[in-house]
Structures are given as C-alpha cells and as structure tokens.
mmCIF file of C-alpha atoms in Angstrom:
data_model
loop_
_atom_site.group_PDB
_atom_site.id
_atom_site.type_symbol
_atom_site.label_atom_id
_atom_site.label_comp_id
_atom_site.label_asym_id
_atom_site.label_seq_id
_atom_site.Cartn_x
_atom_site.Cartn_y
_atom_site.Cartn_z
ATOM 1 C CA UNK Q 1 -0.219 0.065 -0.403
ATOM 2 C CA UNK Q 2 1.120 3.479 -0.860
ATOM 3 C CA UNK Q 3 2.300 5.649 1.854
ATOM 4 C CA UNK Q 4 -0.355 8.654 2.622
ATOM 5 C CA UNK Q 5 1.834 11.617 2.787
ATOM 6 C CA UNK Q 6 0.213 14.562 4.490
ATOM 7 C CA UNK Q 7 1.132 17.720 1.691
ATOM 8 C CA UNK Q 8 0.519 21.118 3.501
ATOM 9 C CA UNK Q 9 2.147 19.540 6.632
ATOM 10 C CA UNK Q 10 5.449 18.182 4.309
ATOM 11 C CA UNK Q 11 5.462 21.786 2.690
ATOM 12 C CA UNK Q 12 6.257 22.811 6.455
ATOM 13 C CA UNK Q 13 8.635 20.606 6.515
ATOM 14 C CA UNK Q 14 10.589 21.869 3.572
ATOM 15 C CA UNK Q 15 10.222 25.270 4.438
ATOM 16 C CA UNK Q 16 11.625 24.833 8.206
ATOM 17 C CA UNK Q 17 14.147 23.571 6.580
ATOM 18 C CA UNK Q 18 14.864 26.619 3.376
ATOM 19 C CA UNK Q 19 14.932 28.812 6.403
ATOM 20 C CA UNK Q 20 17.800 27.088 8.073
ATOM 21 C CA UNK Q 21 19.908 26.392 5.209
ATOM 22 C CA UNK Q 22 18.590 29.931 3.357
ATOM 23 C CA UNK Q 23 19.873 31.891 6.810
ATOM 24 C CA UNK Q 24 23.389 30.041 6.494
ATOM 25 C CA UNK Q 25 24.352 29.442 2.934
ATOM 26 C CA UNK Q 26 21.287 32.484 2.249
ATOM 27 C CA UNK Q 27 19.426 33.773 0.201
ATOM 28 C CA UNK Q 28 21.757 33.490 -3.757
ATOM 29 C CA UNK Q 29 24.534 30.786 -1.665
ATOM 30 C CA UNK Q 30 21.437 27.970 -1.568
ATOM 31 C CA UNK Q 31 20.327 25.630 -4.408
ATOM 32 C CA UNK Q 32 17.129 24.000 -4.030
ATOM 33 C CA UNK Q 33 19.907 20.030 -3.341
ATOM 34 C CA UNK Q 34 20.620 21.546 -0.584
ATOM 35 C CA UNK Q 35 17.129 22.176 0.914
ATOM 36 C CA UNK Q 36 16.466 18.804 -0.428
ATOM 37 C CA UNK Q 37 19.499 17.075 1.829
ATOM 38 C CA UNK Q 38 19.312 18.849 4.990
ATOM 39 C CA UNK Q 39 14.492 17.880 4.600
ATOM 40 C CA UNK Q 40 16.475 14.582 3.746
ATOM 41 C CA UNK Q 41 13.975 13.951 0.301
ATOM 42 C CA UNK Q 42 15.591 12.925 -3.253
ATOM 43 C CA UNK Q 43 15.135 16.525 -5.120
ATOM 44 C CA UNK Q 44 13.017 15.265 -7.264
ATOM 45 C CA UNK Q 45 10.409 13.952 -4.537
ATOM 46 C CA UNK Q 46 11.554 18.270 -3.635
ATOM 47 C CA UNK Q 47 10.527 19.006 -6.979
ATOM 48 C CA UNK Q 48 6.217 17.790 -6.734
ATOM 49 C CA UNK Q 49 6.437 20.381 -3.674
ATOM 50 C CA UNK Q 50 8.022 23.059 -5.261
ATOM 51 C CA UNK Q 51 9.217 23.040 -9.340
ATOM 52 C CA UNK Q 52 11.745 25.609 -8.818
ATOM 53 C CA UNK Q 53 13.189 27.531 -5.646
ATOM 54 C CA UNK Q 54 12.103 30.601 -6.775
ATOM 55 C CA UNK Q 55 8.320 29.097 -6.234
ATOM 56 C CA UNK Q 56 9.902 27.452 -2.801
ATOM 57 C CA UNK Q 57 11.247 31.266 -1.849
ATOM 58 C CA UNK Q 58 7.912 32.873 -2.808
ATOM 59 C CA UNK Q 59 6.336 30.088 -0.084
ATOM 60 C CA UNK Q 60 8.476 30.870 2.605
ATOM 61 C CA UNK Q 61 8.062 34.806 2.062
ATOM 62 C CA UNK Q 62 4.210 34.354 2.083
ATOM 63 C CA UNK Q 63 5.540 32.311 5.498
ATOM 64 C CA UNK Q 64 7.318 34.360 7.355
ATOM 65 C CA UNK Q 65 5.331 37.738 6.494
ATOM 66 C CA UNK Q 66 1.798 36.017 7.440
ATOM 67 C CA UNK Q 67 3.547 34.674 11.012
ATOM 68 C CA UNK Q 68 5.201 38.539 10.894
ATOM 69 C CA UNK Q 69 1.401 40.337 10.787
ATOM 70 C CA UNK Q 70 -0.818 37.794 12.975
ATOM 71 C CA UNK Q 71 2.279 38.971 15.623
ATOM 72 C CA UNK Q 72 1.393 42.391 14.605
ATOM 73 C CA UNK Q 73 -2.405 41.947 14.257
ATOM 74 C CA UNK Q 74 -2.611 39.962 17.672
ATOM 75 C CA UNK Q 75 -0.471 42.792 19.432
ATOM 76 C CA UNK Q 76 -2.321 45.581 17.657
ATOM 77 C CA UNK Q 77 -5.825 44.294 17.668
ATOM 78 C CA UNK Q 78 -5.346 42.444 21.014
ATOM 79 C CA UNK Q 79 -7.887 44.470 24.458
ATOM 80 C CA UNK Q 80 -6.335 47.253 26.312
ATOM 81 C CA UNK Q 81 -5.310 50.321 25.582
ATOM 82 C CA UNK Q 82 -3.685 52.163 21.917
ATOM 83 C CA UNK Q 83 -0.299 52.812 24.234
ATOM 84 C CA UNK Q 84 -0.679 49.419 25.683
ATOM 85 C CA UNK Q 85 -1.265 47.599 22.993
ATOM 86 C CA UNK Q 86 1.745 49.685 21.159
ATOM 87 C CA UNK Q 87 3.956 48.722 24.004
ATOM 88 C CA UNK Q 88 2.698 45.325 23.342
ATOM 89 C CA UNK Q 89 3.713 44.605 20.160
ATOM 90 C CA UNK Q 90 7.484 47.413 20.530
ATOM 91 C CA UNK Q 91 8.058 43.834 23.490
ATOM 92 C CA UNK Q 92 6.826 41.135 21.500
ATOM 93 C CA UNK Q 93 9.200 42.477 18.895
ATOM 94 C CA UNK Q 94 12.315 43.340 21.286
ATOM 95 C CA UNK Q 95 12.139 39.675 22.560
ATOM 96 C CA UNK Q 96 11.679 37.718 19.748
ATOM 97 C CA UNK Q 97 14.984 39.356 17.811
ATOM 98 C CA UNK Q 98 17.397 36.267 18.989
ATOM 99 C CA UNK Q 99 14.781 34.316 16.649
ATOM 100 C CA UNK Q 100 14.755 36.614 13.573
ATOM 101 C CA UNK Q 101 17.945 37.029 14.172
ATOM 102 C CA UNK Q 102 18.746 33.094 13.459
ATOM 103 C CA UNK Q 103 16.848 34.296 9.705
ATOM 104 C CA UNK Q 104 18.232 37.332 9.400
ATOM 105 C CA UNK Q 105 20.510 36.756 6.167
ATOM 106 C CA UNK Q 106 16.897 34.769 4.493
ATOM 107 C CA UNK Q 107 15.429 37.876 5.673
ATOM 108 C CA UNK Q 108 17.515 40.114 4.529
ATOM 109 C CA UNK Q 109 17.883 38.691 0.588
ATOM 110 C CA UNK Q 110 14.474 38.518 0.401
ATOM 111 C CA UNK Q 111 13.390 41.566 0.726
ATOM 112 C CA UNK Q 112 15.559 43.075 -1.158
ATOM 113 C CA UNK Q 113 14.307 40.164 -3.848
ATOM 114 C CA UNK Q 114 10.973 41.118 -3.973
ATOM 115 C CA UNK Q 115 9.852 44.762 -3.908
ATOM 116 C CA UNK Q 116 6.292 45.250 -4.196
ATOM 117 C CA UNK Q 117 5.978 41.972 -1.901
ATOM 118 C CA UNK Q 118 7.583 44.233 0.548
ATOM 119 C CA UNK Q 119 5.771 47.609 -0.058
ATOM 120 C CA UNK Q 120 2.557 45.978 -0.164
ATOM 121 C CA UNK Q 121 3.524 44.147 3.394
ATOM 122 C CA UNK Q 122 4.522 46.900 5.305
ATOM 123 C CA UNK Q 123 1.471 49.042 4.022
ATOM 124 C CA UNK Q 124 -0.476 46.038 5.992
ATOM 125 C CA UNK Q 125 2.110 47.405 9.339
ATOM 126 C CA UNK Q 126 1.361 50.746 8.824
ATOM 127 C CA UNK Q 127 -2.066 50.434 7.910
ATOM 128 C CA UNK Q 128 -2.331 48.361 11.540
ATOM 129 C CA UNK Q 129 -0.342 50.902 13.193
ATOM 130 C CA UNK Q 130 -2.310 54.099 11.923
ATOM 131 C CA UNK Q 131 -5.797 52.743 13.097
ATOM 132 C CA UNK Q 132 -4.149 52.205 17.099
ATOM 133 C CA UNK Q 133 -2.322 55.055 16.797
ATOM 134 C CA UNK Q 134 -5.882 57.526 15.111
ATOM 135 C CA UNK Q 135 -7.976 54.592 17.808
ATOM 136 C CA UNK Q 136 -5.607 56.687 20.482
ATOM 137 C CA UNK Q 137 -5.716 60.016 19.250
ATOM 138 C CA UNK Q 138 -9.410 59.866 18.922
ATOM 139 C CA UNK Q 139 -9.595 58.943 23.267
ATOM 140 C CA UNK Q 140 -7.730 61.582 23.651
ATOM 141 C CA UNK Q 141 -4.324 59.190 25.589
ATOM 142 C CA UNK Q 142 -1.077 59.342 22.923
ATOM 143 C CA UNK Q 143 -0.857 62.513 21.371
ATOM 144 C CA UNK Q 144 -3.417 64.138 18.540
ATOM 145 C CA UNK Q 145 -0.301 66.803 16.892
ATOM 146 C CA UNK Q 146 0.839 63.903 15.395
ATOM 147 C CA UNK Q 147 0.952 62.619 11.959
ATOM 148 C CA UNK Q 148 -0.035 59.174 12.830
ATOM 149 C CA UNK Q 149 0.662 57.452 9.603
ATOM 150 C CA UNK Q 150 3.999 58.498 9.954
ATOM 151 C CA UNK Q 151 4.276 58.005 14.018
ATOM 152 C CA UNK Q 152 3.808 54.318 12.728
ATOM 153 C CA UNK Q 153 6.277 54.228 9.828
ATOM 154 C CA UNK Q 154 8.848 55.203 12.766
ATOM 155 C CA UNK Q 155 7.381 52.589 14.953
ATOM 156 C CA UNK Q 156 8.610 49.739 12.773
ATOM 157 C CA UNK Q 157 11.059 51.852 10.911
ATOM 158 C CA UNK Q 158 12.701 51.520 14.827
ATOM 159 C CA UNK Q 159 12.009 47.428 14.987
ATOM 160 C CA UNK Q 160 13.002 46.669 11.670
ATOM 161 C CA UNK Q 161 16.459 49.331 12.590
ATOM 162 C CA UNK Q 162 17.510 47.425 15.827
ATOM 163 C CA UNK Q 163 16.338 44.390 13.856
ATOM 164 C CA UNK Q 164 19.252 45.150 11.670
ATOM 165 C CA UNK Q 165 21.735 45.527 14.032
ATOM 166 C CA UNK Q 166 20.870 42.860 15.931
ATOM 167 C CA UNK Q 167 21.656 40.630 13.192
ATOM 168 C CA UNK Q 168 24.756 42.134 12.526
ATOM 169 C CA UNK Q 169 26.102 42.545 15.799
ATOM 170 C CA UNK Q 170 23.317 41.006 18.097
ATOM 171 C CA UNK Q 171 26.331 41.291 21.527
ATOM 172 C CA UNK Q 172 25.637 44.974 21.075
ATOM 173 C CA UNK Q 173 22.631 44.410 22.799
ATOM 174 C CA UNK Q 174 21.545 43.846 25.763
ATOM 175 C CA UNK Q 175 18.999 40.748 26.980
ATOM 176 C CA UNK Q 176 15.897 41.166 24.775
ATOM 177 C CA UNK Q 177 13.819 41.938 28.658
ATOM 178 C CA UNK Q 178 15.872 45.268 28.350
ATOM 179 C CA UNK Q 179 16.019 45.874 24.828
ATOM 180 C CA UNK Q 180 12.204 45.454 25.035
ATOM 181 C CA UNK Q 181 11.356 47.540 27.351
ATOM 182 C CA UNK Q 182 13.947 49.841 25.917
ATOM 183 C CA UNK Q 183 11.167 49.409 22.561
ATOM 184 C CA UNK Q 184 8.652 50.224 24.462
ATOM 185 C CA UNK Q 185 10.127 53.408 25.907
ATOM 186 C CA UNK Q 186 10.532 54.727 22.725
ATOM 187 C CA UNK Q 187 7.861 53.852 21.228
ATOM 188 C CA UNK Q 188 5.649 55.978 24.609
ATOM 189 C CA UNK Q 189 8.636 58.760 23.550
ATOM 190 C CA UNK Q 190 6.659 59.214 19.211
ATOM 191 C CA UNK Q 191 3.354 58.680 20.655
ATOM 192 C CA UNK Q 192 2.785 59.880 23.465
ATOM 193 C CA UNK Q 193 2.213 63.970 24.811
#
C-alpha cells in the first residue's frame, strides 16, 4: 500500500529546512539540492512540492510575512488601551530579536529580492499600526498633534532598524527583555504628549 503523505505538513517541513539552509548560506548561495538534503528527501521528491527555487522562496516569504503579520495583529487588535497595545507590540518584537536574527540573512535577502511584496507588507503593517494610533488620538490618550501614519512608519522603522543591527552585531545589545523595555520607552516617546 502506498504511503499517504499530508502535502501541507510536508511543505511545512520543507519550509523549516529551507529556513535553516537559507539562513546559513543566504538565498543566492542555496539551491534546491541543499534544501532537499536538509529535509532528507531526493530532489525529484522536492520538485513535487516546489518546481523551482522561486516557488519555494515565494511560499517561504509568504509564511514568514504571515507570521509577522499575525504577531502585529495579535498585539494591535488585542485588548487594552492603544498605548498598551503599541507597547505590547514593541515588547513582543524586542523579545523575538534573537529568534529573528537567526534568519536575518535570509530575511534581508528576501526583502531585497521582491520589493513589491515588501511594499504591500509594510503598507499592511503601517495601516494596522496607524489605526491604533488614530484610536488613541481620538480617545485623547495619544498626542493628537502627530501624524499617525508617520508615527506608525517611525515605530516600524525602529523595530526593523534594531532588528538589522541585532542581526549584524547581537553582542552590542542587552538582553532581549532590556531591549524590549527600551523599544517600549521609544514607543511611548513617539506617541505620547
């Protein structure tokens, strides 16, 4: 009797292996043969799930961005006052820097590969963050003198900029908890009167 394989589960295993290999060798330095070896399957079996490297990268980028979007949404749409939700996002991101830095090279390569995809992604994040800042401005808890969209861009830029620095030189930073505290303080300075 032929072996029954859950295709989505197998794609998940392939994506996990691809993340490790791309993180180690970069996008340009990795071929499907490397990924197939890391996941423990033959190249022809891998081609059944991903006909080429671009298809695998597209799925991997979607997966990474879906996870990041989910984090933003969980923090920004959760309970609490607008400032509390923004600080929850800052704290969650700061705590995840060590994990994200492992995939830093891959993330940088992927962001450079498809600027159109990244433009949509950052627009989504700005829209979500701007909505929370707008809410805080309407209820008076956040400064109404500020441009909400620009504040959202600044917050996202602070997170991404710190992530890039953490990837390049993690030893230059304190513990993730202290980094999260600092990011929360910066968030408050950006949006509170």
